[in-house]
Coordinates of C-alpha atoms and ligand atoms in Angstrom, one line a residue:
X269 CA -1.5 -16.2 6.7
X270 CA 0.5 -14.2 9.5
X271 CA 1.0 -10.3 8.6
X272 CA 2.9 -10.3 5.5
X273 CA 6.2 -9.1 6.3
X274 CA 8.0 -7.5 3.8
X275 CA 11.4 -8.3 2.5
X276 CA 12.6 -6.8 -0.3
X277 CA 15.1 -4.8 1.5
X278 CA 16.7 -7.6 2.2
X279 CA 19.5 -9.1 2.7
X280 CA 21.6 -6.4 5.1
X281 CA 24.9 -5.3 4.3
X282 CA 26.1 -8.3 5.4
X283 CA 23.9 -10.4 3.6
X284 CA 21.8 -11.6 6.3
X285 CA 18.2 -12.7 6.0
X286 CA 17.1 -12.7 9.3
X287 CA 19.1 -14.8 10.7
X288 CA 20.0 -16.5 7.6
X289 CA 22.9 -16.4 4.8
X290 CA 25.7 -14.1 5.9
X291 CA 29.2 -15.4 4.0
X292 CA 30.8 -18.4 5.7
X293 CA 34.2 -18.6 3.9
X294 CA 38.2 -19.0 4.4
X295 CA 39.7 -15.8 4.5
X296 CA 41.2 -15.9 0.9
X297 CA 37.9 -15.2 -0.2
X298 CA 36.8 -13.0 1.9
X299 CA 38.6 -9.4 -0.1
X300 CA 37.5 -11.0 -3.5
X301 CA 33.7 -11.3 -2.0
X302 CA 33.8 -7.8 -1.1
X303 CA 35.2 -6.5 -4.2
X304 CA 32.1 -8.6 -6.1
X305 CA 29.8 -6.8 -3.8
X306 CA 30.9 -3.5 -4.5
X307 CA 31.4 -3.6 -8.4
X308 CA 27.3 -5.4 -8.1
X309 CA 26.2 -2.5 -6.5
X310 CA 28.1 -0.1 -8.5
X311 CA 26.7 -2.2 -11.8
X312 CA 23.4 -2.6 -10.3
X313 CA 22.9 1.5 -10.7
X314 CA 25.4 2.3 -13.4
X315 CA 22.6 2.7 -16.2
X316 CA 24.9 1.4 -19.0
X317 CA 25.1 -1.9 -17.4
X318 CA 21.5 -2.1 -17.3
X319 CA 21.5 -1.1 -20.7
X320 CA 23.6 -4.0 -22.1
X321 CA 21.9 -6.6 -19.5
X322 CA 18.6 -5.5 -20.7
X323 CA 19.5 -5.9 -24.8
X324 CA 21.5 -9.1 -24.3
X325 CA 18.4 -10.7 -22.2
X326 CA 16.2 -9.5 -25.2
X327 CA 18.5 -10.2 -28.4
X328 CA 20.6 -13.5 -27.2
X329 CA 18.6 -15.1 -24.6
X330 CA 14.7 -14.5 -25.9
X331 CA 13.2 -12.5 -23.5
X332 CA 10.6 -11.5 -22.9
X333 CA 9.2 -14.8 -22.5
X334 CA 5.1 -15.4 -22.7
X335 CA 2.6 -15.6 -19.8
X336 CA 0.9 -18.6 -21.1
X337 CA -2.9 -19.2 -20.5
X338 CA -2.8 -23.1 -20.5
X339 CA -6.6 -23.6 -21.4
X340 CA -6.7 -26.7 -21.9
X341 CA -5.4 -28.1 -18.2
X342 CA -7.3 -26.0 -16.9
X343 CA -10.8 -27.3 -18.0
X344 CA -9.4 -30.4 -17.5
X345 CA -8.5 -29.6 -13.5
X346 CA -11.6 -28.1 -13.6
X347 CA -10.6 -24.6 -11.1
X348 CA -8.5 -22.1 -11.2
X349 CA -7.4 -20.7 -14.0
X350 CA -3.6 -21.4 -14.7
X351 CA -1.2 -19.4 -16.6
X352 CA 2.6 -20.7 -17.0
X353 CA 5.5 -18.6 -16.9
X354 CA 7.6 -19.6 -20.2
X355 CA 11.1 -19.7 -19.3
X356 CA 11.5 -23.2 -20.8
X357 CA 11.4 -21.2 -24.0
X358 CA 14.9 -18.9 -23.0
X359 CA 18.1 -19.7 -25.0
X360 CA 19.9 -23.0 -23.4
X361 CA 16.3 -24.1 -22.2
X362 CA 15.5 -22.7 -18.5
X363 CA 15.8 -19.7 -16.5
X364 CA 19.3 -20.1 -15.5
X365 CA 20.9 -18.2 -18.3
X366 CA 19.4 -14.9 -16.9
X367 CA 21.7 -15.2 -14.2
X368 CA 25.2 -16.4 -16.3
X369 CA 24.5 -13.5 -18.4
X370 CA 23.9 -11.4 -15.5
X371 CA 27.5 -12.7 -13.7
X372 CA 29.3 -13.0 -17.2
X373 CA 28.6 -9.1 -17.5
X374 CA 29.8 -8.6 -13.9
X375 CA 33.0 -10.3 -14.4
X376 CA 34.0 -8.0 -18.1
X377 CA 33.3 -5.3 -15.4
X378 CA 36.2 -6.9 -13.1
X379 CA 38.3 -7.6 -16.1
X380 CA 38.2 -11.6 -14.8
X381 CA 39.5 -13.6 -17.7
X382 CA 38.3 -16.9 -16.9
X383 CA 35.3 -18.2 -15.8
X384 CA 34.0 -21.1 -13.4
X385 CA 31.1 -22.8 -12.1
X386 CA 29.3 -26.4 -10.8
X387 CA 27.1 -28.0 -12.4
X388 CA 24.9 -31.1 -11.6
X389 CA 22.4 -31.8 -13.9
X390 CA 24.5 -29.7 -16.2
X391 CA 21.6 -27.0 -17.2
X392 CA 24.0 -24.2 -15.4
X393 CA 27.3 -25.6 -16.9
X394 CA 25.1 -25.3 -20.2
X395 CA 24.9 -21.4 -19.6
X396 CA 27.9 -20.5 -18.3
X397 CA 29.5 -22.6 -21.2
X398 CA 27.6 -20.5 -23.3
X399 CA 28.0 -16.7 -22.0
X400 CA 31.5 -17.5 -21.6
X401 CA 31.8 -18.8 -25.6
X402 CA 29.8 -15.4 -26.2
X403 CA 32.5 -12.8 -24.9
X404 CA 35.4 -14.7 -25.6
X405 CA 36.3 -15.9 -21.8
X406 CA 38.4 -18.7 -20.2
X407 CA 35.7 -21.3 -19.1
X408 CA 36.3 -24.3 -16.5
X409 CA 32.8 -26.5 -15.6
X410 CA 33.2 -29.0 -12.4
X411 CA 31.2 -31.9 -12.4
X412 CA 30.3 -34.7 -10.2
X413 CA 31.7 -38.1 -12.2
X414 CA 28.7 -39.6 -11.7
X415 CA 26.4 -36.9 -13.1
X416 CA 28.8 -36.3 -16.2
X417 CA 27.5 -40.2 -16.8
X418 CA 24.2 -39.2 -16.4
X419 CA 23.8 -35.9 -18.5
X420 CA 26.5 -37.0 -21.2
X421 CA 24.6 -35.0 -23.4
X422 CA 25.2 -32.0 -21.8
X423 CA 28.8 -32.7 -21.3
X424 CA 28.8 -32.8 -25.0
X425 CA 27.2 -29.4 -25.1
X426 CA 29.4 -27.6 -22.7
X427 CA 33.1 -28.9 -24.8
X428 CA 31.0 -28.1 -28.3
X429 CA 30.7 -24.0 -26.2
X430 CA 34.4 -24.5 -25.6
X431 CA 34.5 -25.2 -21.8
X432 CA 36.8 -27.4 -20.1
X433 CA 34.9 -30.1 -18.2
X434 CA 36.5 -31.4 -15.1
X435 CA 35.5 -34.1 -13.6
X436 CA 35.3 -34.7 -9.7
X437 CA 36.0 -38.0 -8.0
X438 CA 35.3 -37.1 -4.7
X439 CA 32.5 -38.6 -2.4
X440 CA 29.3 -39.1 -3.6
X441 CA 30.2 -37.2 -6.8
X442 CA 27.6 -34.8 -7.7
X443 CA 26.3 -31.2 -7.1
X444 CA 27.5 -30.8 -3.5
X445 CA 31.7 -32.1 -4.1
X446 CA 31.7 -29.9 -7.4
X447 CA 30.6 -26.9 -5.6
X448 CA 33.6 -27.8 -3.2
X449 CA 35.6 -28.0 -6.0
X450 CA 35.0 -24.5 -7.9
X451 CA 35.4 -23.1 -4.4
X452 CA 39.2 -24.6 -3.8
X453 CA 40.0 -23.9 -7.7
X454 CA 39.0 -20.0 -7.0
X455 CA 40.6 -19.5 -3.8
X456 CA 43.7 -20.6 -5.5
X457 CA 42.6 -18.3 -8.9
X458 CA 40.8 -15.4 -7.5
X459 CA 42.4 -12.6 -9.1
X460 CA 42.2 -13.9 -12.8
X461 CA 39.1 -16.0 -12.6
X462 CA 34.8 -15.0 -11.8
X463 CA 32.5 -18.4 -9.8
X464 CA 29.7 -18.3 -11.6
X465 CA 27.5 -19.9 -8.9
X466 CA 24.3 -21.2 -10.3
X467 CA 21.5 -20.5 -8.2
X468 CA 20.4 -18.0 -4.6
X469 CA 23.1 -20.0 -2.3
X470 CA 26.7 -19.7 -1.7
X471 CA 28.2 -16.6 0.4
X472 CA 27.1 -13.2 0.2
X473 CA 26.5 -11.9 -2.4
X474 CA 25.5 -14.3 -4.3
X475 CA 22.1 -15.3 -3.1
X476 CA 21.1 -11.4 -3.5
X477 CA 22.6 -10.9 -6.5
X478 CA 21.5 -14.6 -8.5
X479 CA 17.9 -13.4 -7.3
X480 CA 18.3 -9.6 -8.6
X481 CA 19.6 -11.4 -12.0
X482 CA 16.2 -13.3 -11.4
X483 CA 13.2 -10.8 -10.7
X484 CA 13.4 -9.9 -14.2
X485 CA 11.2 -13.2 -14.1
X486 CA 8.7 -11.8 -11.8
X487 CA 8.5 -8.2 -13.3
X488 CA 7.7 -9.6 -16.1
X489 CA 5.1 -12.1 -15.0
X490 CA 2.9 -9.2 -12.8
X491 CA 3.0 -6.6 -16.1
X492 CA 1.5 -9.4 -17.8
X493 CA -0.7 -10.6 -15.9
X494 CA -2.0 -6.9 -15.6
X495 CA -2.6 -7.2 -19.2
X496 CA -4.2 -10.2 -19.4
X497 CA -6.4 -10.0 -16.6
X498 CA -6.6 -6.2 -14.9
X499 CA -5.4 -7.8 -11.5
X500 CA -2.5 -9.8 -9.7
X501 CA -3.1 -13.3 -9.1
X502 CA -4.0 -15.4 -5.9
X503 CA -1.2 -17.9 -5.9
X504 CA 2.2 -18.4 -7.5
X505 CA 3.9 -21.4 -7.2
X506 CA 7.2 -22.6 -8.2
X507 CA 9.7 -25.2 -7.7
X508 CA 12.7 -24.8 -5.1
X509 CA 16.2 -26.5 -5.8
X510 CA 18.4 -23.7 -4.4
X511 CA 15.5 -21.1 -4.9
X512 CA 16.6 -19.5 -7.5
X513 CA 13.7 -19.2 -10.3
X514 CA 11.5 -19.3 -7.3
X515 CA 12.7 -16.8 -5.3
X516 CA 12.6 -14.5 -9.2
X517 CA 9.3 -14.8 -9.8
X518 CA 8.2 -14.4 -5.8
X519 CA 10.2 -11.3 -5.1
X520 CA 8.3 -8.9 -7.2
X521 CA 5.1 -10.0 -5.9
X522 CA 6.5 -10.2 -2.0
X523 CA 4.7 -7.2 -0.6
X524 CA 1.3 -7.4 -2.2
X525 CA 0.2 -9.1 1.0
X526 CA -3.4 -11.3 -1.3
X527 CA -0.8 -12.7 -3.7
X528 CA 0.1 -16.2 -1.6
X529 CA 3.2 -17.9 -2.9
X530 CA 4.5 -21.6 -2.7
X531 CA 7.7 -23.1 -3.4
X532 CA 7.3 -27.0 -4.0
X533 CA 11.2 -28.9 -3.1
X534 CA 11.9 -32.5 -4.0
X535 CA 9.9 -35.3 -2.1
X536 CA 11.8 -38.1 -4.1
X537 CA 10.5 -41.6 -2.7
X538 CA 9.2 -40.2 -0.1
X539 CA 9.9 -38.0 3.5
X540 CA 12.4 -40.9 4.5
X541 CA 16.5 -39.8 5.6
X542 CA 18.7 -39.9 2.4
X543 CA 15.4 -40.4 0.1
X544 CA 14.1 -36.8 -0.7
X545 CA 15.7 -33.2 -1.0
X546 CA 12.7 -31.2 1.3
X547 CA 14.9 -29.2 3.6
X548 CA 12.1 -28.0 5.3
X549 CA 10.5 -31.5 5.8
X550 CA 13.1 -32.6 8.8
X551 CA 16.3 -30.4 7.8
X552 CA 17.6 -28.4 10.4
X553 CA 18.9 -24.9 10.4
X554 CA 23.5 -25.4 9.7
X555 CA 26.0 -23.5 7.6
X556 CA 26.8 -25.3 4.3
X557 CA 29.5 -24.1 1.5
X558 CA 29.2 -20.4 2.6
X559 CA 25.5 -19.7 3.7
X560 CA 23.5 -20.3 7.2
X561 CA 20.1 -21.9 6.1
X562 CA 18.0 -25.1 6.2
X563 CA 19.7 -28.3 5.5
X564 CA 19.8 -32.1 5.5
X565 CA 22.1 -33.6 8.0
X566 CA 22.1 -36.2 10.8
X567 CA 23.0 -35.9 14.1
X568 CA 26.3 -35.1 13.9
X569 CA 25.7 -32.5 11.3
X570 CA 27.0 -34.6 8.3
X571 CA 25.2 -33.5 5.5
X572 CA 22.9 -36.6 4.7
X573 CA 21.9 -38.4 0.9
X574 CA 19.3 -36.8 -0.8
X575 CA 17.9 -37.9 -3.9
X576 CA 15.1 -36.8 -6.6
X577 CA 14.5 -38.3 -10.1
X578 CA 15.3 -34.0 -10.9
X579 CA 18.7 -33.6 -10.6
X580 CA 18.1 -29.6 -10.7
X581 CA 16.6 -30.1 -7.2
X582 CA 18.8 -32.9 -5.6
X583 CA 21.1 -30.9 -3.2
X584 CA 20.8 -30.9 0.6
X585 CA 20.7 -27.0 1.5
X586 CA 18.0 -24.7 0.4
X587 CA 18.5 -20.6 -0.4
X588 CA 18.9 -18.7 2.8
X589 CA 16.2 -16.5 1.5
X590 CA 13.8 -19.1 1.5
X591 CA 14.5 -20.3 4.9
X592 CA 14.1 -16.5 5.8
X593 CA 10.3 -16.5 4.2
X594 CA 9.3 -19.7 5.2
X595 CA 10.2 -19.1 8.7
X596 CA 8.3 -15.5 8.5
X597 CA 5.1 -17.3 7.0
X598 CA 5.1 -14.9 4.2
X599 CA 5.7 -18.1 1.4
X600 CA 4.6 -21.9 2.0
X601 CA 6.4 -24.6 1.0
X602 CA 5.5 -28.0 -0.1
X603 CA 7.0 -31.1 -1.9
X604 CA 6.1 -33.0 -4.8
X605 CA 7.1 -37.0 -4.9
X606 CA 8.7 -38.5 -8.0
X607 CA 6.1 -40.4 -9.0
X608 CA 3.8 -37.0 -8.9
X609 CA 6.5 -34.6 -10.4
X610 CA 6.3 -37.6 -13.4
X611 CA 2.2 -37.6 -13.7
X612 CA 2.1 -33.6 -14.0
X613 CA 5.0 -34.4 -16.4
X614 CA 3.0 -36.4 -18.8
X615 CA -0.8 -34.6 -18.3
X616 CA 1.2 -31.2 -18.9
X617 CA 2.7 -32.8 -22.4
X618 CA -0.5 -34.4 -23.3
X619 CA -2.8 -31.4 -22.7
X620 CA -0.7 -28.4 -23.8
X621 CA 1.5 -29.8 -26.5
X622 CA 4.6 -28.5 -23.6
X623 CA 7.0 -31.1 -22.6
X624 CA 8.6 -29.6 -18.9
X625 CA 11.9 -29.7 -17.2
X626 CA 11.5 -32.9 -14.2
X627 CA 11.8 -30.1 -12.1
X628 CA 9.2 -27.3 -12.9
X629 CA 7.2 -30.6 -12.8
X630 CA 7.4 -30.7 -9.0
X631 CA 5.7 -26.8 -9.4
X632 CA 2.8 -28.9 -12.3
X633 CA 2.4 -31.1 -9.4
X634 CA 1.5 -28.7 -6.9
X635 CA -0.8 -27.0 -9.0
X636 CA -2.3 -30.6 -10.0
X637 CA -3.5 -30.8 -6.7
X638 CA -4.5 -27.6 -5.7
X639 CA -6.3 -26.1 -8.3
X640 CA -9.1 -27.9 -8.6
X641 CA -9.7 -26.9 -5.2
X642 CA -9.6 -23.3 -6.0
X643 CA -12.6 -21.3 -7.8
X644 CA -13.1 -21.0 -11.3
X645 CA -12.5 -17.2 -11.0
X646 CA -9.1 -17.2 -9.1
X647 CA -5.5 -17.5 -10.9
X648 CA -2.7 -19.5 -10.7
X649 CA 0.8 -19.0 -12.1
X650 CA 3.4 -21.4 -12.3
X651 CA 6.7 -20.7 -12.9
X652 CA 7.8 -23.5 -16.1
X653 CA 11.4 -22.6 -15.5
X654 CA 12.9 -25.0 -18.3
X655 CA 11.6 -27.7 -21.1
X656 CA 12.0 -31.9 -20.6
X657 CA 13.8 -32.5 -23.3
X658 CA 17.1 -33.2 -21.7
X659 CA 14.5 -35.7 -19.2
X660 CA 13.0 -37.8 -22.1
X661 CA 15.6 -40.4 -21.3
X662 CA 15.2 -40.5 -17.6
X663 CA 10.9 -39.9 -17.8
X664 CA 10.7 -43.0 -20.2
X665 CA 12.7 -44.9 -18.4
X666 CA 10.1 -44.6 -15.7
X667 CA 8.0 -44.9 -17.8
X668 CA 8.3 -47.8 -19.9
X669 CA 8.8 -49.4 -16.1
X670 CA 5.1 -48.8 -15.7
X671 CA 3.7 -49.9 -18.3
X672 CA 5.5 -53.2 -18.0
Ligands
LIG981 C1 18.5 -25.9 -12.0 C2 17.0 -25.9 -12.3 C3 16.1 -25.7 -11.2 C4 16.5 -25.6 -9.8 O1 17.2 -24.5 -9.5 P1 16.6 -23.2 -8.7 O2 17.8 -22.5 -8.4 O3 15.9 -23.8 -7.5 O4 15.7 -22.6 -9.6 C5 14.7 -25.7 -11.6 N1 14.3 -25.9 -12.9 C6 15.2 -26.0 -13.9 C7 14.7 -26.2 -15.2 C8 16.6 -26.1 -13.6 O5 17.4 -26.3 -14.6

């Protein structure tokens, strides 16, 4: 590994990581960015906010959730010794609602009356659905048409919380238009109405603050580890959509220079254009919906098709944060096919009794492979950022394919 640079004072004031991020936005936004800036910092030292964050995250959400010594795989794999991060067991099902609750809080401080956010698998429409129902706000979900066909169930979930579900029609109709969309609907609503974006993308501040909401994932993680084993581990690895659970459990851990980290993105059907989400597998550094960073795009710059059986993963721009530490060499990043995110699926469900999210399975994956590698007397962690069940559907469809 190079010299492990340090960078947990970052972003600057501006929100750059190097020479990534910064806030790439029309000028309508630009006073309400500021303003979000200023009331986070002012929250993010004003003990009573801390306070009610801390007792929320603990009474309504579950935390804090177990390290989990997964025995069992372990032996099987036959190295390392493996502990998994349990956020598949927070309220709603993944890590994400650490972050909702986090902005939700934010935006009482603001006295924002409605909320909004994107969705595309659903799992952050889920949360925001659900801190909104919690204090009473105003709460508007965009969705790609195409994924409100293919998470119904948690478009049911979201108008059961109370939201408003809109769908959008636009191009290919997922993650990347609905984003578009929650952006148009607050520059035209930005003095009543709080973007919940829902992971560490987006203009500053939003990929500081989502991973601030996040570390709480990390902290957690190295106090117990402490307990468990009297030292930090060698590796932690976790999967990479926008970066946000990964970039919550790395941060903690960023300046203890024996602790290597991986982040594992979407290999789909392989490193092929318009078949995978791996920006760093042949993206290209270009500004997308408000942030500098590593994306998929041809030629021309037009943001190319990506695709992975996760839909938690399947967007074409990575965090800027990540593009910052993968280009210092402080984390690694890999990808995990389909096909492998699906076998670490079914060996983690069969051996631990733990069905995960498609998308920490890309993290199993990684671990899959490398562990038994790794001596019996060094220590893995792997951020399980949600459970499978809202995958059953999609994983047997593949499947029952198989075994026909
Ligand atoms: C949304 C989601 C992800 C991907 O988002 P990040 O911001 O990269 O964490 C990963 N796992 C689960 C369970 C998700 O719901």
């Amino acid at each position: 590994m190079t010299t492990a640079k340090t960078s947990t004072a970052l972003p600057d004031k501006n929100g750059h990581f190097g020479s990534f991020g910064g806030s790439f936005v029309p000028e309508t936004l630009v006073t309400a960015l500021g303003e979000l800036t200023a009331e986070y910092e002012a929250a993010k030292s004003d003990p009573e906010f801390q306070a009610e964050l801390d007792r929320l995250l603990r009474e309504f959400c579950g935390r804090e959730t177990p390290l989990y010594p997964a025995e069992r795989w372990t032996e099987k794999l036959g190295g390392a010794k493996i502990y998994l991060k349990r956020e598949d067991l927070l309220h709603t099902g993944a890590h994400k609602i650490n972050n909702a609750l986090g902005q939700v809080l934010l935006a009482k401080r603001l006295g924002k009356k409605r909320i909004i956010a994107e969705t595309g698998a659903g799992q952050h429409g889920v949360a925001t659905a659900t801190v909104a129902a919690r204090f009473g706000l105003e709460c508007v979900v965009y969705m790609g048409a195409i994924d409100m066909e293919r998470q119904h169930l948690n478009v049911v979930r979201m108008r059961l919380l109370g939201a408003e579900v809109r769908g959008v029609e636009a191009g290919q109709k997922t993650l990347k238009e609905a984003v578009n969309e929650a952006l148009r609907d607050w520059v035209t609503n930005v003095r009543t109405t709080h973007y919940i974006l829902g992971s560490a993308l987006g203009p500053h501040p939003y990929p500081m603050m989502v991973r601030d909401f996040h570390r709480v994932i990390g902290v957690e993680a190295r106090k117990q580890i402490l307990v468990h084993e009297e030292r930090l581990p060698d590796l932690l690895v976790a999967c990479v959509g926008g970066g946000s659970n990964a970039i919550g459990l790395f941060h903690p851990f960023l300046e203890d220079a024996d602790v290597k980290m991986v982040g594992v993105e979407a290999g789909g059907h392989g490193i092929r254009h318009g078949e995978h989400a791996a920006r760093f597998q042949g993206g290209k550094l270009g500004v997308l919906q408000g942030t500098k960073t590593w994306l998929l795009a041809d030629e021309d710059g037009q943001i190319e098709l990506t695709h992975s059986i996760s839909a938690g993963l399947d967007y074409a721009a990575v965090g800027p944060e990540h593009a910052f530490l993968q280009d210092s060499g402080r984390v690694e990043y890999d990808f995990a096919t389909d096909e492998e995110a699906l076998d670490a699926f079914k060996e983690l469900a069969h051996t631990e009794g733990i069905i995960p999210a498609l998308e920490s399975s890309h993290a199993l994956a990684y671990v899959k492979k490398i562990a038994p590698k790794m001596s019996q007397d060094q220590i893995i962690i792997v951020n399980l950022s949600g459970r499978g069940d809202k995958d059953v559907e999609q994983a047997s469809k593949y499947l029952l394919a198989e075994e026909a």
